[in-house]
Tab-separated table of C-alpha atoms in Angstrom:
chain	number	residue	atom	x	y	z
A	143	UNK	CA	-20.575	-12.679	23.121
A	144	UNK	CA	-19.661	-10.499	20.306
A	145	UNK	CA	-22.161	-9.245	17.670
A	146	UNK	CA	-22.599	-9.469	14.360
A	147	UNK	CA	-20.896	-5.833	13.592
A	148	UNK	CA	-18.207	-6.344	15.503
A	149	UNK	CA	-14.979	-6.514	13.060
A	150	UNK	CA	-13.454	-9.820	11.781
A	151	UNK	CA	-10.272	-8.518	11.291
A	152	UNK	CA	-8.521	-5.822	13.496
A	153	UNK	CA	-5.352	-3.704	12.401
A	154	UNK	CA	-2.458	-2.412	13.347
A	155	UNK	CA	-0.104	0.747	12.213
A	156	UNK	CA	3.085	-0.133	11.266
A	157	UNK	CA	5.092	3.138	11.445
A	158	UNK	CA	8.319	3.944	10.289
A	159	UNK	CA	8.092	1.081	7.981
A	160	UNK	CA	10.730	1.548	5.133
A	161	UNK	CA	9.671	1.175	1.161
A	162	UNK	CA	13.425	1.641	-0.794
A	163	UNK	CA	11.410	2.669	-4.483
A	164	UNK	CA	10.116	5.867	-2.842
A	165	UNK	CA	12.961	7.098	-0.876
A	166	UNK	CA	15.799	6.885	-3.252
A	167	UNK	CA	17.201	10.255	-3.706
A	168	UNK	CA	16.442	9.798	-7.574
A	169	UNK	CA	13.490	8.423	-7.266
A	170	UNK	CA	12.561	11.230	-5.548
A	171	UNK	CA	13.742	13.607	-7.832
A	172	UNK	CA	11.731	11.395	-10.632
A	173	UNK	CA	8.684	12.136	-8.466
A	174	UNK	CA	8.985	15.673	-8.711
A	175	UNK	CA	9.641	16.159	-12.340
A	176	UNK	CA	6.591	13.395	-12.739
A	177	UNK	CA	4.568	16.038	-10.635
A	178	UNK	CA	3.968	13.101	-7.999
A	179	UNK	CA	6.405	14.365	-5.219
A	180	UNK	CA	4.264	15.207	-1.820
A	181	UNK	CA	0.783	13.807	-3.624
A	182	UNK	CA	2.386	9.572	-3.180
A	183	UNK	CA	2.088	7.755	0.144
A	184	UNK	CA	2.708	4.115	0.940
A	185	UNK	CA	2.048	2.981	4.527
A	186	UNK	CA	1.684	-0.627	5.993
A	187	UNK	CA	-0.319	-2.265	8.715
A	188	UNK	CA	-0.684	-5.886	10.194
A	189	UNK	CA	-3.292	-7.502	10.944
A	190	UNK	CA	-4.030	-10.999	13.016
A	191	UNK	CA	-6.285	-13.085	11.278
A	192	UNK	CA	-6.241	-15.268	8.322
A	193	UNK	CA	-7.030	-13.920	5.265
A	194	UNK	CA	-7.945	-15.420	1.880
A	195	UNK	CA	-9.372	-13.402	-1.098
A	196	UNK	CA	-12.914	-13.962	-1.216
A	197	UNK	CA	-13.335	-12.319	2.320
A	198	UNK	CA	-12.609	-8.633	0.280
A	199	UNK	CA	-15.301	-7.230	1.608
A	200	UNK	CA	-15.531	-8.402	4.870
A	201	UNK	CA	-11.518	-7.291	5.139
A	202	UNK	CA	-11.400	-3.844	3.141
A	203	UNK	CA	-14.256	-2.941	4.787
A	204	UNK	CA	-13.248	-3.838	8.729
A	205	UNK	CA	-9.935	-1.958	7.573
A	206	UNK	CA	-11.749	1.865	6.589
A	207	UNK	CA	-13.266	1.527	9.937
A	208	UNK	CA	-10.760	0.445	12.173
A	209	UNK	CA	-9.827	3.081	15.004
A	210	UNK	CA	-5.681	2.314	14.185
A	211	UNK	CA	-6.574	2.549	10.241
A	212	UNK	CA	-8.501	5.837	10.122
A	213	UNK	CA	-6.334	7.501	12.902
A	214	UNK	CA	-3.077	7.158	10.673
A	215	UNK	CA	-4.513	6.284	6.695
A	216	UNK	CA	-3.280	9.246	5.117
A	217	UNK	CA	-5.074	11.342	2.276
A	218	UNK	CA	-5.185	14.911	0.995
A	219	UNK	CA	-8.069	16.595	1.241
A	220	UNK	CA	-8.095	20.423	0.255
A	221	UNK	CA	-4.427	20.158	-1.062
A	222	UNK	CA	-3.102	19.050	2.399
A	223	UNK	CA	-2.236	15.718	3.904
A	224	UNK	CA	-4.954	14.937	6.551
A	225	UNK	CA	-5.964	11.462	7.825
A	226	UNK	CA	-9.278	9.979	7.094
A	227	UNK	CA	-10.183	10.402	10.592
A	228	UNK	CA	-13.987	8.977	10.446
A	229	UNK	CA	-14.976	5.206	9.622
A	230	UNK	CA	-16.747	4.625	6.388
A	231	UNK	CA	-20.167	3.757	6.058
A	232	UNK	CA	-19.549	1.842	2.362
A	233	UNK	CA	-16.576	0.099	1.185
A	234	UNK	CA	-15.811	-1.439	-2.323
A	235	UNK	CA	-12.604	-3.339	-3.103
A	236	UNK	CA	-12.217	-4.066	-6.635
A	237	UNK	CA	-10.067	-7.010	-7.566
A	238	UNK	CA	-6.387	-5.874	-9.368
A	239	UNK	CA	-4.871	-8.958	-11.230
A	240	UNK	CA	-1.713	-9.697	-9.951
A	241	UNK	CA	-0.099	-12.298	-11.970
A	242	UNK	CA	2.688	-10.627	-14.294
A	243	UNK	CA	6.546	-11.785	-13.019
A	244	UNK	CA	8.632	-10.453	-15.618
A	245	UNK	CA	9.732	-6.503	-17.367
A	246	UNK	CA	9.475	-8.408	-20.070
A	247	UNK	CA	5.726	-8.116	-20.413
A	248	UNK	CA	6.887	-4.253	-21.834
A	249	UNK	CA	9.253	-5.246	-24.508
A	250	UNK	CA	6.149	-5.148	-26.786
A	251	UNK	CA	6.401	-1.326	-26.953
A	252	UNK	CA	10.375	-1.688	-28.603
A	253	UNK	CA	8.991	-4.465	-30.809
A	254	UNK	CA	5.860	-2.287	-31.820
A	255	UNK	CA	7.792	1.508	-31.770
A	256	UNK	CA	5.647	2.832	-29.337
A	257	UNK	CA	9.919	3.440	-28.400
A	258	UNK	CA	12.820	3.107	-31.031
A	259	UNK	CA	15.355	0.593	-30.426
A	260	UNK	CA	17.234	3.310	-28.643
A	261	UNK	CA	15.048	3.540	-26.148
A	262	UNK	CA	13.459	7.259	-27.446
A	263	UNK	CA	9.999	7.305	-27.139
A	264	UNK	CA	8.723	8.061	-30.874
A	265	UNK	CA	6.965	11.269	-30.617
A	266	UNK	CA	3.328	12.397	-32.597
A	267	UNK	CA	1.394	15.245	-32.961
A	268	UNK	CA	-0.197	17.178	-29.839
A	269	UNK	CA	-3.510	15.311	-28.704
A	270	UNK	CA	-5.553	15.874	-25.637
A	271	UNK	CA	-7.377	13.513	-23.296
A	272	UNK	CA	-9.286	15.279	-20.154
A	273	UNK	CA	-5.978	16.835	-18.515
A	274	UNK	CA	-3.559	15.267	-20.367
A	275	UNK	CA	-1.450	16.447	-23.129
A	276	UNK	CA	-0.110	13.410	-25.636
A	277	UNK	CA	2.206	14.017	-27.326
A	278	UNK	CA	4.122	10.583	-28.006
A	279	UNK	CA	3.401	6.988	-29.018
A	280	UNK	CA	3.278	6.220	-25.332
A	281	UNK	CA	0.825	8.217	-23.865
A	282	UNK	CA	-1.452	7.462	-27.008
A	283	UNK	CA	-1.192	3.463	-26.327
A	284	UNK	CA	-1.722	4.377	-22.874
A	285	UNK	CA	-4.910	6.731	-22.999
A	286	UNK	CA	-6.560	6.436	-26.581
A	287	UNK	CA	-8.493	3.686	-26.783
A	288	UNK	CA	-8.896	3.638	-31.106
A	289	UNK	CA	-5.040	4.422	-31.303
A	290	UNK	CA	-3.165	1.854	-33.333
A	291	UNK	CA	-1.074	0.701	-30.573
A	292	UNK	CA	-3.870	0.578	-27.889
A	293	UNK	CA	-4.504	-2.868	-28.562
A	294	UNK	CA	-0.545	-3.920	-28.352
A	295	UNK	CA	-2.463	-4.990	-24.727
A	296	UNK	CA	-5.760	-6.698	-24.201
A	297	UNK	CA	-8.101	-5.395	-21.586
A	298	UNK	CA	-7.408	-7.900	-19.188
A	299	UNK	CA	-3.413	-7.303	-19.289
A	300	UNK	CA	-4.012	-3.623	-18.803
A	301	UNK	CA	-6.340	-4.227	-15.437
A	302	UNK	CA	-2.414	-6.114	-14.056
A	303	UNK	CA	-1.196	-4.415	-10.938
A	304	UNK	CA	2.422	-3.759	-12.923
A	305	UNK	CA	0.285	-1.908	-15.973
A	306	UNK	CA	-1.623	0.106	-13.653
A	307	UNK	CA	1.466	1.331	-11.681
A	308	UNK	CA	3.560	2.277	-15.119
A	309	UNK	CA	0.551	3.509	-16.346
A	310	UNK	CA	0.101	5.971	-13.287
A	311	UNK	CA	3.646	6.453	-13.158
A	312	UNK	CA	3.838	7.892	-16.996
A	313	UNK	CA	1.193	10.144	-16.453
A	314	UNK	CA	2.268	11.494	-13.317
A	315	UNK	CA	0.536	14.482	-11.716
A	316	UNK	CA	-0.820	18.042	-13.309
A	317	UNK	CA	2.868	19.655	-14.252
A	318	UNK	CA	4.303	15.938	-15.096
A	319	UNK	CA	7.387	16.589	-17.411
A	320	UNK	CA	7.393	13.859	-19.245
A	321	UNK	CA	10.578	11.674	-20.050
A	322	UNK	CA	12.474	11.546	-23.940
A	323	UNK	CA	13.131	7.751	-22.980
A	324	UNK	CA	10.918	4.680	-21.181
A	325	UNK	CA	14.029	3.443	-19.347
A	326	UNK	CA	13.040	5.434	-16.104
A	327	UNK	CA	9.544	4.792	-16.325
A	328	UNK	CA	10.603	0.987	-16.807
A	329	UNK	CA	12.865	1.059	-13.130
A	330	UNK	CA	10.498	3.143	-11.777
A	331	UNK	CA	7.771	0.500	-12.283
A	332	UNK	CA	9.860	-2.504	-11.399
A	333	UNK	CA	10.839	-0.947	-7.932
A	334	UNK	CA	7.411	-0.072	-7.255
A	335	UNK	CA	6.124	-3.527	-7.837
A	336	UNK	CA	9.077	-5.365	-6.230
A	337	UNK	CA	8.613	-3.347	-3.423
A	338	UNK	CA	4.430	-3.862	-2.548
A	339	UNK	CA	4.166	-7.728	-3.748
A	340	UNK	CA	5.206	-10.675	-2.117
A	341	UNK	CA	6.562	-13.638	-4.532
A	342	UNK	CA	6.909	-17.326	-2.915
A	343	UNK	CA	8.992	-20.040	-4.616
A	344	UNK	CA	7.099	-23.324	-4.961
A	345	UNK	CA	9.252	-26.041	-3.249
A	346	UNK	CA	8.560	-28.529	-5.895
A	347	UNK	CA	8.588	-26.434	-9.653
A	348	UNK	CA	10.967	-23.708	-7.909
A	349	UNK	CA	9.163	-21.461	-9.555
A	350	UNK	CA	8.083	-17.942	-8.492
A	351	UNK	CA	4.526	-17.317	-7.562
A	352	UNK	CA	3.191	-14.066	-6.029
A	353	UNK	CA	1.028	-14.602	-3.221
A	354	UNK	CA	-0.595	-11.081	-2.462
A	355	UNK	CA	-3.777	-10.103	-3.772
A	356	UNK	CA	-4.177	-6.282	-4.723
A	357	UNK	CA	-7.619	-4.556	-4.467
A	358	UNK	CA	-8.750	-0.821	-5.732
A	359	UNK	CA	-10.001	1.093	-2.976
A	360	UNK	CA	-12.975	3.241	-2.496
A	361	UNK	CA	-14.800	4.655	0.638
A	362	UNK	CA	-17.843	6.589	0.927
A	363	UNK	CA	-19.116	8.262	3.704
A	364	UNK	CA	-23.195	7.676	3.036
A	365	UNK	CA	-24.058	8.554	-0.601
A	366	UNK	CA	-20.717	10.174	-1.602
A	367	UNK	CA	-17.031	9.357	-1.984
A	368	UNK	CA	-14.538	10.448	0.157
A	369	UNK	CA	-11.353	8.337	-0.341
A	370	UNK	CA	-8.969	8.461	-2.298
A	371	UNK	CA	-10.647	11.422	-2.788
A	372	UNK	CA	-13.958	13.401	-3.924
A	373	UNK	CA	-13.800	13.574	-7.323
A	374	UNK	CA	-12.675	10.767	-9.528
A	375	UNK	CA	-9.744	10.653	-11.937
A	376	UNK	CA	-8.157	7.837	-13.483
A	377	UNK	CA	-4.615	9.449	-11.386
A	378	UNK	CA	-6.049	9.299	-8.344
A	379	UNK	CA	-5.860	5.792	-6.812
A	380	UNK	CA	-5.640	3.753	-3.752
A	381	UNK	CA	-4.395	-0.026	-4.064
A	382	UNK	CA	-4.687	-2.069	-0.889
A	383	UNK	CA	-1.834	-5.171	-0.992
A	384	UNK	CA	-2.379	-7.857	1.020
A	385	UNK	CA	0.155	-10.421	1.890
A	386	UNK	CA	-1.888	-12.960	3.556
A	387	UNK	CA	1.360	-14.900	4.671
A	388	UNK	CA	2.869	-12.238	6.617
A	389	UNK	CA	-0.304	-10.931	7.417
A	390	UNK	CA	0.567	-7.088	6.111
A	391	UNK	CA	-1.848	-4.492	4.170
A	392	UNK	CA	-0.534	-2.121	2.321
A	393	UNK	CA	-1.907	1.117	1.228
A	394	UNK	CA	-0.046	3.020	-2.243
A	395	UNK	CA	-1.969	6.286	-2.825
A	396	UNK	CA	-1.604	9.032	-4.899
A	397	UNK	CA	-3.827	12.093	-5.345
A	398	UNK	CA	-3.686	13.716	-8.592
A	399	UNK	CA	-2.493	17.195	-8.999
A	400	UNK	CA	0.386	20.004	-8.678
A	401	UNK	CA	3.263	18.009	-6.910
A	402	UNK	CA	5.516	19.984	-3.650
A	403	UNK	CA	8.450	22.168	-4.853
A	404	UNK	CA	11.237	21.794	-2.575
């Protein structure tokens, strides 16, 4: 008989598994002048059981300790790639709403001129917030929370898996050089998402539903943190995807900081 600690879901690596939004030759060059080149990873793994969303915990944390997981989870640690190589002792996955099907949940910022018709971003006067220089209507609506276009979102809409990724995506990494127009930030975004979630058409309504559920990750090892990293910062995230259909997890990490130069 097995115990209690023994794992309720078990997992396996699925290498050499192919995600088009990151491997794009421009995309890739978008990376590097975002400062994100050689700091983003996406990697998937399968897993056998069923899985429905209230079993989180029970899931995220089987997953930081299982042998295939930590053996091929990649992280930098020190400025190089490593793998997290031991099993955490505490796990917390934090629910990411996952509900948004359409770009056109952005069209706010034309209608708003966070970006001119054009498709310019309308620039301001140099702020600063922790790290990050602002120096457009964007970046303001995105990081200062008693700016007058903050609220163009509510709190709820900015916690959606496809805000989170533009959001991380326009503020990039330490030497981000940051783009004159949204229209690459916009693709950028939409390949991302289209790439990690899962829609399903309902039979009946044909309409479009997306089926995985999306969790923030965090792993300590006793008292302190160790993934995604040490130290906090709102640019340094792990999101675990989980299509419970096809039975796949998978990981989108980035660790903030100076990207490769190639």
């Amino acid at each position: 008989m097995s115990g209690d600690n023994s794992p309720k879901y078990t997992f396996q690596f699925l290498d050499g598994r192919k995600f088009p939004s990151f491997d794009t030759k421009e995309n890739k060059e978008f990376f590097l002048k975002w400062s994100m080149k050689g700091r983003l990873c996406v990697q998937m793994f399968s897993f056998d059981q069923p899985f429905q969303s209230y079993q989180k915990d029970d899931f995220a944390k089987d997953f930081m300790k299982d042998p295939n997981v930590i053996s091929n989870l990649r992280m930098i640690s020190g400025d190089k790639w490593t793998v997290v190589g031991i099993p955490a002792t505490s796990v917390t996955a934090e629910p990411v709403p996952c509900s948004v099907l359409s770009m056109t949940f952005f069209d706010r910022l034309t209608e708003n001129n966070v970006v001119r018709e054009s498709g310019h971003i309308s620039k301001c006067f140099d702020e600063f917030c922790g790290e990050f220089t602002i120096s457009d209507e964007l970046r303001k609506m995105l990081l200062i929370d008693d700016s007058d276009n903050y609220c163009l979102y509510s709190d709820s809409e900015r916690e959606e898996f496809l805000f989170r990724i533009f959001f991380h995506i326009c503020l990039g990494g330490r030497f981000n050089q940051y783009e004159d127009e949204i229209q690459p930030y916009l693709d950028v975004t939409k390949q991302v998402y289209k790439d990690l979630i899962s829609v399903q058409k309902n039979p009946e309504t044909k309409e479009l539903n997306i089926v995985s559920c999306v969790f923030k990750l965090t792993a300590k090892d006793g008292d302190s943190m160790f993934y995604p990293a040490k130290t906090e910062h709102e640019n340094t995230f792990s999101y675990l995807v989980v299509d419970p259909i096809k039975r796949t997890a998978t990981v989108f990490y980035h660790n903030f900081g100076a990207s490769e130069f190639e």
